[in-house]
Coordinates of C-alpha atoms and ligand atoms in Angstrom, one line a residue:
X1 CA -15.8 99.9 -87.3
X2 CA -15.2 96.1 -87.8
X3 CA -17.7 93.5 -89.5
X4 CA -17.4 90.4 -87.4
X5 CA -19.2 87.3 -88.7
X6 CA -17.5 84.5 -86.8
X7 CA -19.3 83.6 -83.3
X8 CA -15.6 82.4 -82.0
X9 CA -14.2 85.7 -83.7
X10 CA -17.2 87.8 -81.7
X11 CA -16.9 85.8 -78.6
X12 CA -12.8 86.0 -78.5
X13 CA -12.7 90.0 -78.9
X14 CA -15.4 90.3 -75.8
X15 CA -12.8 88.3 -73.8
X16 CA -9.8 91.0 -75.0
X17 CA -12.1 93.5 -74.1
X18 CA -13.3 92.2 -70.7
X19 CA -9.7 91.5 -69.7
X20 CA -9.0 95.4 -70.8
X21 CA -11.4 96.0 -68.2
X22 CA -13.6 97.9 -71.1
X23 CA -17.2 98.2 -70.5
X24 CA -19.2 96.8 -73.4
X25 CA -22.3 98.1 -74.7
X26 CA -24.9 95.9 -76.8
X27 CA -27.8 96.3 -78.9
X28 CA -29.5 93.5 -80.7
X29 CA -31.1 94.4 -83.5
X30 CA -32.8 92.5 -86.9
X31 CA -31.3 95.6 -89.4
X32 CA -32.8 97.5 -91.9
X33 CA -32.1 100.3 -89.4
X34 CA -34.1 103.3 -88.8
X35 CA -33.6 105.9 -86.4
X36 CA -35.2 104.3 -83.8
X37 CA -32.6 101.5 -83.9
X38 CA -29.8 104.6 -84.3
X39 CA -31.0 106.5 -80.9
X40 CA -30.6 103.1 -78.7
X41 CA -27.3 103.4 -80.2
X42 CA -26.4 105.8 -78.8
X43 CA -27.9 105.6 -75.9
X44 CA -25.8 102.6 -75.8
X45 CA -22.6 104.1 -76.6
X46 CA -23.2 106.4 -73.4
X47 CA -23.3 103.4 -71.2
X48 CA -20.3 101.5 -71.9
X49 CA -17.0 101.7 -73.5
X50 CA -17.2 100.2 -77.1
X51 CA -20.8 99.1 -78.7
X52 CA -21.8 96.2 -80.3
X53 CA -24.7 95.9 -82.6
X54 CA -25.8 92.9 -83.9
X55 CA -28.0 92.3 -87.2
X56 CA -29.6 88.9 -87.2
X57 CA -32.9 88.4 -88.5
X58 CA -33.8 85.4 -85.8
X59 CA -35.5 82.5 -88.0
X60 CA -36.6 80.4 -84.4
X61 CA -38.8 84.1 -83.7
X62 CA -40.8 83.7 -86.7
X63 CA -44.2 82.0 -87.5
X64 CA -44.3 79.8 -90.3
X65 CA -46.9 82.0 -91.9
X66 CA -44.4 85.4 -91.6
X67 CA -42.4 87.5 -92.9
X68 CA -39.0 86.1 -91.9
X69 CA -38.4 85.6 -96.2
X70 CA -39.4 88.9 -97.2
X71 CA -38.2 90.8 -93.8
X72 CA -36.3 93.7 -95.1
X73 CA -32.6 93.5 -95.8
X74 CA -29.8 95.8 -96.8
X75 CA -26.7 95.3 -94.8
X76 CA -24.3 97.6 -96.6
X77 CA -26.7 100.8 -95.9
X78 CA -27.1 99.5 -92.4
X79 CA -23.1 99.4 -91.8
X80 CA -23.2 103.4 -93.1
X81 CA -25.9 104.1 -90.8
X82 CA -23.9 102.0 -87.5
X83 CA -20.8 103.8 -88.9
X84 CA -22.4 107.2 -88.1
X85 CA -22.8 106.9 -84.5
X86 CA -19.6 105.3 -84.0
X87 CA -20.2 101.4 -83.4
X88 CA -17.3 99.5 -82.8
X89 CA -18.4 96.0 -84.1
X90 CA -20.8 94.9 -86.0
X91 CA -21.8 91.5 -85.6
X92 CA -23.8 89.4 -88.4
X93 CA -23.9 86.1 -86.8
X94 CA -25.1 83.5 -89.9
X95 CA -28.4 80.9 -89.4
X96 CA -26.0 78.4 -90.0
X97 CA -23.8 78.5 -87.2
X98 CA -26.5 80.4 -84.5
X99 CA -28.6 77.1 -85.2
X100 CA -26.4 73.9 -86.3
X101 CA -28.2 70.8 -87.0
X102 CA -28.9 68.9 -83.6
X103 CA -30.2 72.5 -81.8
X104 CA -32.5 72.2 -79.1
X105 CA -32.4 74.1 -76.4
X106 CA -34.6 77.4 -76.0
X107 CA -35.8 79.7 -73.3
X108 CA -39.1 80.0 -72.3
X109 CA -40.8 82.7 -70.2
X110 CA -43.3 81.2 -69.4
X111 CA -45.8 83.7 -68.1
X112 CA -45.1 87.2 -69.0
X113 CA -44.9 85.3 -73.1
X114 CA -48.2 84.3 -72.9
X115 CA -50.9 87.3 -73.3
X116 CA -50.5 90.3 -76.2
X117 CA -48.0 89.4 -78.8
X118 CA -47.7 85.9 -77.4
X119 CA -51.4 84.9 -77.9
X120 CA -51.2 85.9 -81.4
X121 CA -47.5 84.6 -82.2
X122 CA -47.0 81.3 -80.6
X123 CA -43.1 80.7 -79.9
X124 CA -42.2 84.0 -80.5
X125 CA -41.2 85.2 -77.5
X126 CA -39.4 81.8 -76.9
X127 CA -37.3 82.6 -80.1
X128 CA -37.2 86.0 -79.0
X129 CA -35.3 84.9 -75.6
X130 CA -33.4 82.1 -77.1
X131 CA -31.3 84.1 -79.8
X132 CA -31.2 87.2 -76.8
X133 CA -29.2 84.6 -74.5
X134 CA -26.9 83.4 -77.6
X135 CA -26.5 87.0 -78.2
X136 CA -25.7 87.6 -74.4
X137 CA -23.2 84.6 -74.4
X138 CA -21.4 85.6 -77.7
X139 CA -20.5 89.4 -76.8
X140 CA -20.8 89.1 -73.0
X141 CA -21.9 92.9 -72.5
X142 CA -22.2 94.7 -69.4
X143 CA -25.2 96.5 -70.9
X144 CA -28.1 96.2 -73.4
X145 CA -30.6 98.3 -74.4
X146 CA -33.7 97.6 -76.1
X147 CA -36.9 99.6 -76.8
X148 CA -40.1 100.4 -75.6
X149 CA -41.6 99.9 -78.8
X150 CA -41.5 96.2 -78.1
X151 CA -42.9 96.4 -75.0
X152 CA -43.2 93.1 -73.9
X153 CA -39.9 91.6 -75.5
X154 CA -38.4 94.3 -73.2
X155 CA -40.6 93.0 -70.3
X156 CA -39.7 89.4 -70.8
X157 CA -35.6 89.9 -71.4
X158 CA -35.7 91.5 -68.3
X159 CA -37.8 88.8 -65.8
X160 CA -35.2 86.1 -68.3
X161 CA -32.2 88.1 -66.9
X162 CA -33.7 88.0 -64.1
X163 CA -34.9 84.6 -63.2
X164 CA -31.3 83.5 -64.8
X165 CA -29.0 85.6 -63.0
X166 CA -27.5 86.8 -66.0
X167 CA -24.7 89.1 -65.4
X168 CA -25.9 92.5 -67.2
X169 CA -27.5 95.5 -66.8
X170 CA -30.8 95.8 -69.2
X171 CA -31.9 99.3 -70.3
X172 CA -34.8 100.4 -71.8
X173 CA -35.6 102.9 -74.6
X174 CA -38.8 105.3 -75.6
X175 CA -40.2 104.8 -78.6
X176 CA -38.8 106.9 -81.3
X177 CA -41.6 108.5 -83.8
X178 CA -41.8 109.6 -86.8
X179 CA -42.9 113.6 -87.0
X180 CA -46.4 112.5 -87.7
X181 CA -46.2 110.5 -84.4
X182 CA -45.8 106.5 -86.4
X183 CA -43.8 104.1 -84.5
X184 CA -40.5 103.9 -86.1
X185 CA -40.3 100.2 -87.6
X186 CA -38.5 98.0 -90.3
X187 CA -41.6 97.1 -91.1
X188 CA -43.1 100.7 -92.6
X189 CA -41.7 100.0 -95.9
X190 CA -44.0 97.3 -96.2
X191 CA -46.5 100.5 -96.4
X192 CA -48.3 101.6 -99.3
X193 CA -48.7 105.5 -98.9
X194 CA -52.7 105.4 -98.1
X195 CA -51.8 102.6 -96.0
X196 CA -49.4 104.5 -94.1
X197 CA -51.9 107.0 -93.8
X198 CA -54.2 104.2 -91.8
X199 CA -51.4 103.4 -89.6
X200 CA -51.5 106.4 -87.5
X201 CA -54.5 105.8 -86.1
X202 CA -52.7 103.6 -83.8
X203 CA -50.7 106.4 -82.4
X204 CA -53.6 108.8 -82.5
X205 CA -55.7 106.6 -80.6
X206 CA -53.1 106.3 -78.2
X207 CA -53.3 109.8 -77.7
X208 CA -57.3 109.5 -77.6
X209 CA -56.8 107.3 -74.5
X210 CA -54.0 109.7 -72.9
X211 CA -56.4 112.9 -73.5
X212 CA -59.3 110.6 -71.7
X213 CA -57.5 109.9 -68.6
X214 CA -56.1 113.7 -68.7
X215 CA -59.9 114.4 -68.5
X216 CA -60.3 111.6 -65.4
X217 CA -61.9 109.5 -67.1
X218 CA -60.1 106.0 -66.1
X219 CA -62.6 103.0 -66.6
X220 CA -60.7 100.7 -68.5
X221 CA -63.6 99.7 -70.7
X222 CA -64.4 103.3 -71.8
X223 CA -60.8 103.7 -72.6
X224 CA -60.5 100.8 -74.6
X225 CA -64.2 101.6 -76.5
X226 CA -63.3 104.9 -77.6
X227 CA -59.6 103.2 -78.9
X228 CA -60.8 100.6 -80.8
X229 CA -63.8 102.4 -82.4
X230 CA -60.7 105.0 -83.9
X231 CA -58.9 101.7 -85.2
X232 CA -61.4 100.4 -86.5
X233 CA -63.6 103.0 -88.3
X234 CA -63.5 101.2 -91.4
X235 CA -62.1 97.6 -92.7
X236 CA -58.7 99.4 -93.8
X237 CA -57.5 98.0 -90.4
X238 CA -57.8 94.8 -88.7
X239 CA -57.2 95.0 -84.9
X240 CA -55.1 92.0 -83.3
X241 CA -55.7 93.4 -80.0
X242 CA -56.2 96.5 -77.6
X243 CA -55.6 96.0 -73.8
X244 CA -54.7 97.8 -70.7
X245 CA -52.0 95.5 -69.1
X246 CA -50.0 96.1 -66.1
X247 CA -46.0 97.0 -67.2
X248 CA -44.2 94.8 -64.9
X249 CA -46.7 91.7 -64.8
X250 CA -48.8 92.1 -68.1
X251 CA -51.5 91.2 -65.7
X252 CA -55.2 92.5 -67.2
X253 CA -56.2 96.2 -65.5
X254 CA -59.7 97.0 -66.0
X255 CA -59.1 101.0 -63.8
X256 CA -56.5 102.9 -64.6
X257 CA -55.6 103.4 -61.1
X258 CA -51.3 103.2 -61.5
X259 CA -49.0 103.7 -64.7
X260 CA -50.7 101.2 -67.0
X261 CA -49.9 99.8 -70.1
X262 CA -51.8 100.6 -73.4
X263 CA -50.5 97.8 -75.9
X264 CA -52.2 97.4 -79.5
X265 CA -51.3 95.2 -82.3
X266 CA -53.4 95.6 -85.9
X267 CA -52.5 94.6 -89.3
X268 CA -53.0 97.2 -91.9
X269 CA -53.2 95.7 -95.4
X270 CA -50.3 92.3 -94.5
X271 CA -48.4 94.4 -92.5
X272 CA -48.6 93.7 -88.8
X273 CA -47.8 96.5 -86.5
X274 CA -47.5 97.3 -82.7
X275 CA -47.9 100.3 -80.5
X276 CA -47.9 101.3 -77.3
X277 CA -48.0 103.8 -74.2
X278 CA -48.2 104.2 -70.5
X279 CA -51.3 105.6 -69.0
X280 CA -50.8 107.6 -66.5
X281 CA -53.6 108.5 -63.6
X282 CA -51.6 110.8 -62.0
X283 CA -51.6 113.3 -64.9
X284 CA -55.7 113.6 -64.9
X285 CA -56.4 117.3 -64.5
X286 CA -57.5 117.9 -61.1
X287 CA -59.5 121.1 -61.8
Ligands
AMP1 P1 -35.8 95.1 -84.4 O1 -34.7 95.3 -85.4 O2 -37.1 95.5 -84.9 O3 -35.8 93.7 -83.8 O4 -35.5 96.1 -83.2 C1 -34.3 96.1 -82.5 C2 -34.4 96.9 -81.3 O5 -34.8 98.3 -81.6 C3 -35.5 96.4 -80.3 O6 -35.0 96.6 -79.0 C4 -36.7 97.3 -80.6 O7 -37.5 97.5 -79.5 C5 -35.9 98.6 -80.9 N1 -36.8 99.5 -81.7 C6 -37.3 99.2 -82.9 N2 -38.1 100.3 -83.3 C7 -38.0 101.2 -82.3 C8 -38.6 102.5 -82.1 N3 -39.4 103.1 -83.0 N4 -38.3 103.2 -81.0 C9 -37.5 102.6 -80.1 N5 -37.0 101.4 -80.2 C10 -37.2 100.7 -81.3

């Protein structure tokens, strides 16, 4: 496995590789890796013929009231963990050289960036988009994967690759859980254990809103009542938001009448978490 922190270095190896006719794999990721980040891995290395994972923990993605100083970092146990499912590059790209003085151009999604996530992180998902095309353009992969967990990052890198005709295949992941059903994130450690312990009510209400459409029982608003009285039974968690969206638009739904997305955002103590699942209409007992 090679460390590669030089953009021309990175960039010059995906040309040797391209004109080998080698089919390469990508997955962008911030580090401090868990094994959520490890299964897109290997997803990844499935799909093409040498992986690249890249650790950059994106300043321009950031609000200036964040976490981007304290974000987690520990590159050396993160090269141990890439080692074990065979990446073949590592690349930690410096702020420096991703943004030079005189930067200025970012991409904007406009639409699909501005409800969920977007309405409570302005210029997120434009940071988001920005370093994922300088990603794209330094290791010029066939294929990227990214997860589900970040539901509507995935949602807009695929209308940006899209709408730009960028030359790559874009695949998406399922969340990975912990046993106890938590969302795998760099950003549990931030978790005290009793916080921890509030945490899971975002994937157990998630599974509240699953059993009620199992029971037919698809009125948005109900759905939505019963989640955010589980999140918020006591102060211990502060909801950012809880809404039924459309996947592919991000449009409102107020019936859950197709696949519809069930995205929540709270902060539990400082620590700001996300969650999320499909509901599904078509798996209401018919009985
Ligand atoms: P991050 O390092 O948090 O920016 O995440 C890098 C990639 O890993 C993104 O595509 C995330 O959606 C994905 N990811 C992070 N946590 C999980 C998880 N628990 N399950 C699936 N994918 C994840």
């Amino acid at each position: 496995m090679k460390l590669i922190k030089s953009i021309e270095e990175m960039q010059k190896l995906a040309d040797l590789w391209r004109r080998d006719g080698k089919e390469i794999a990508f997955v962008p990721t911030m580090g401090y890796l868990h094994e959520g980040h490890l299964a897109l891995m290997r997803t990844a290395k499935s799909e093409g013929d040498v992986l690249v994972v890249s650790i950059f923990v994106n300043p321009i993605q950031f609000g200036p009231k964040e976490d981007y100083a304290r974000y987690p970092r520990d590159l050396e146990r993160d090269l141990r963990l890439a080692e074990s499912v065979e990446v073949d590059v590592v690349f930690v790209p410096e702020v420096k050289d991703m943004y030079p003085e005189g930067f200025q151009t970012t991409v904007d999604v406009a639409e699909l960036s501005k409800p969920l996530c977007g309405k409570s992180r302005p210029g997120h998902f434009r940071g988001v988009a920005t370093v994922v095309t300088k990603l794209f353009n330094i290791v010029k992969p066939h294929v990227a994967v990214f997860g589900e967990k970040d539901f509507q990052q995935l949602a807009v890198i695929k209308r940006m690759v899209k709408d730009l005709n960028m030359d790559l295949r874009i695949i998406g992941h399922p969340i990975v859980r912990e046993p106890d059903g938590l969302a795998m994130s760099s950003r549990n450690v931030y978790l005290s254990k009793e916080e921890r312990y509030v945490a899971l009510r975002l994937s157990q209400s998630l599974a509240i809103a699953k059993n009620l459409v199992k029971q037919s029982i698809l009125d948005g608003a109900e759905i939505l009542k019963a989640v955010t009285s589980h999140l918020c039974q006591d102060n211990a968690l502060r909801l950012d938001y809880a809404e039924l969206r459309d996947p592919d638009t991000l449009d409102e739904v107020s019936v859950i009448s197709k696949p519809t997305l069930l995205a929540i955002a709270a902060f539990v103590g400082n620590t700001r978490l996300i969650d999320n699942c499909i509901l599904n209409p078509a798996e209401a007992y018919t009985a």
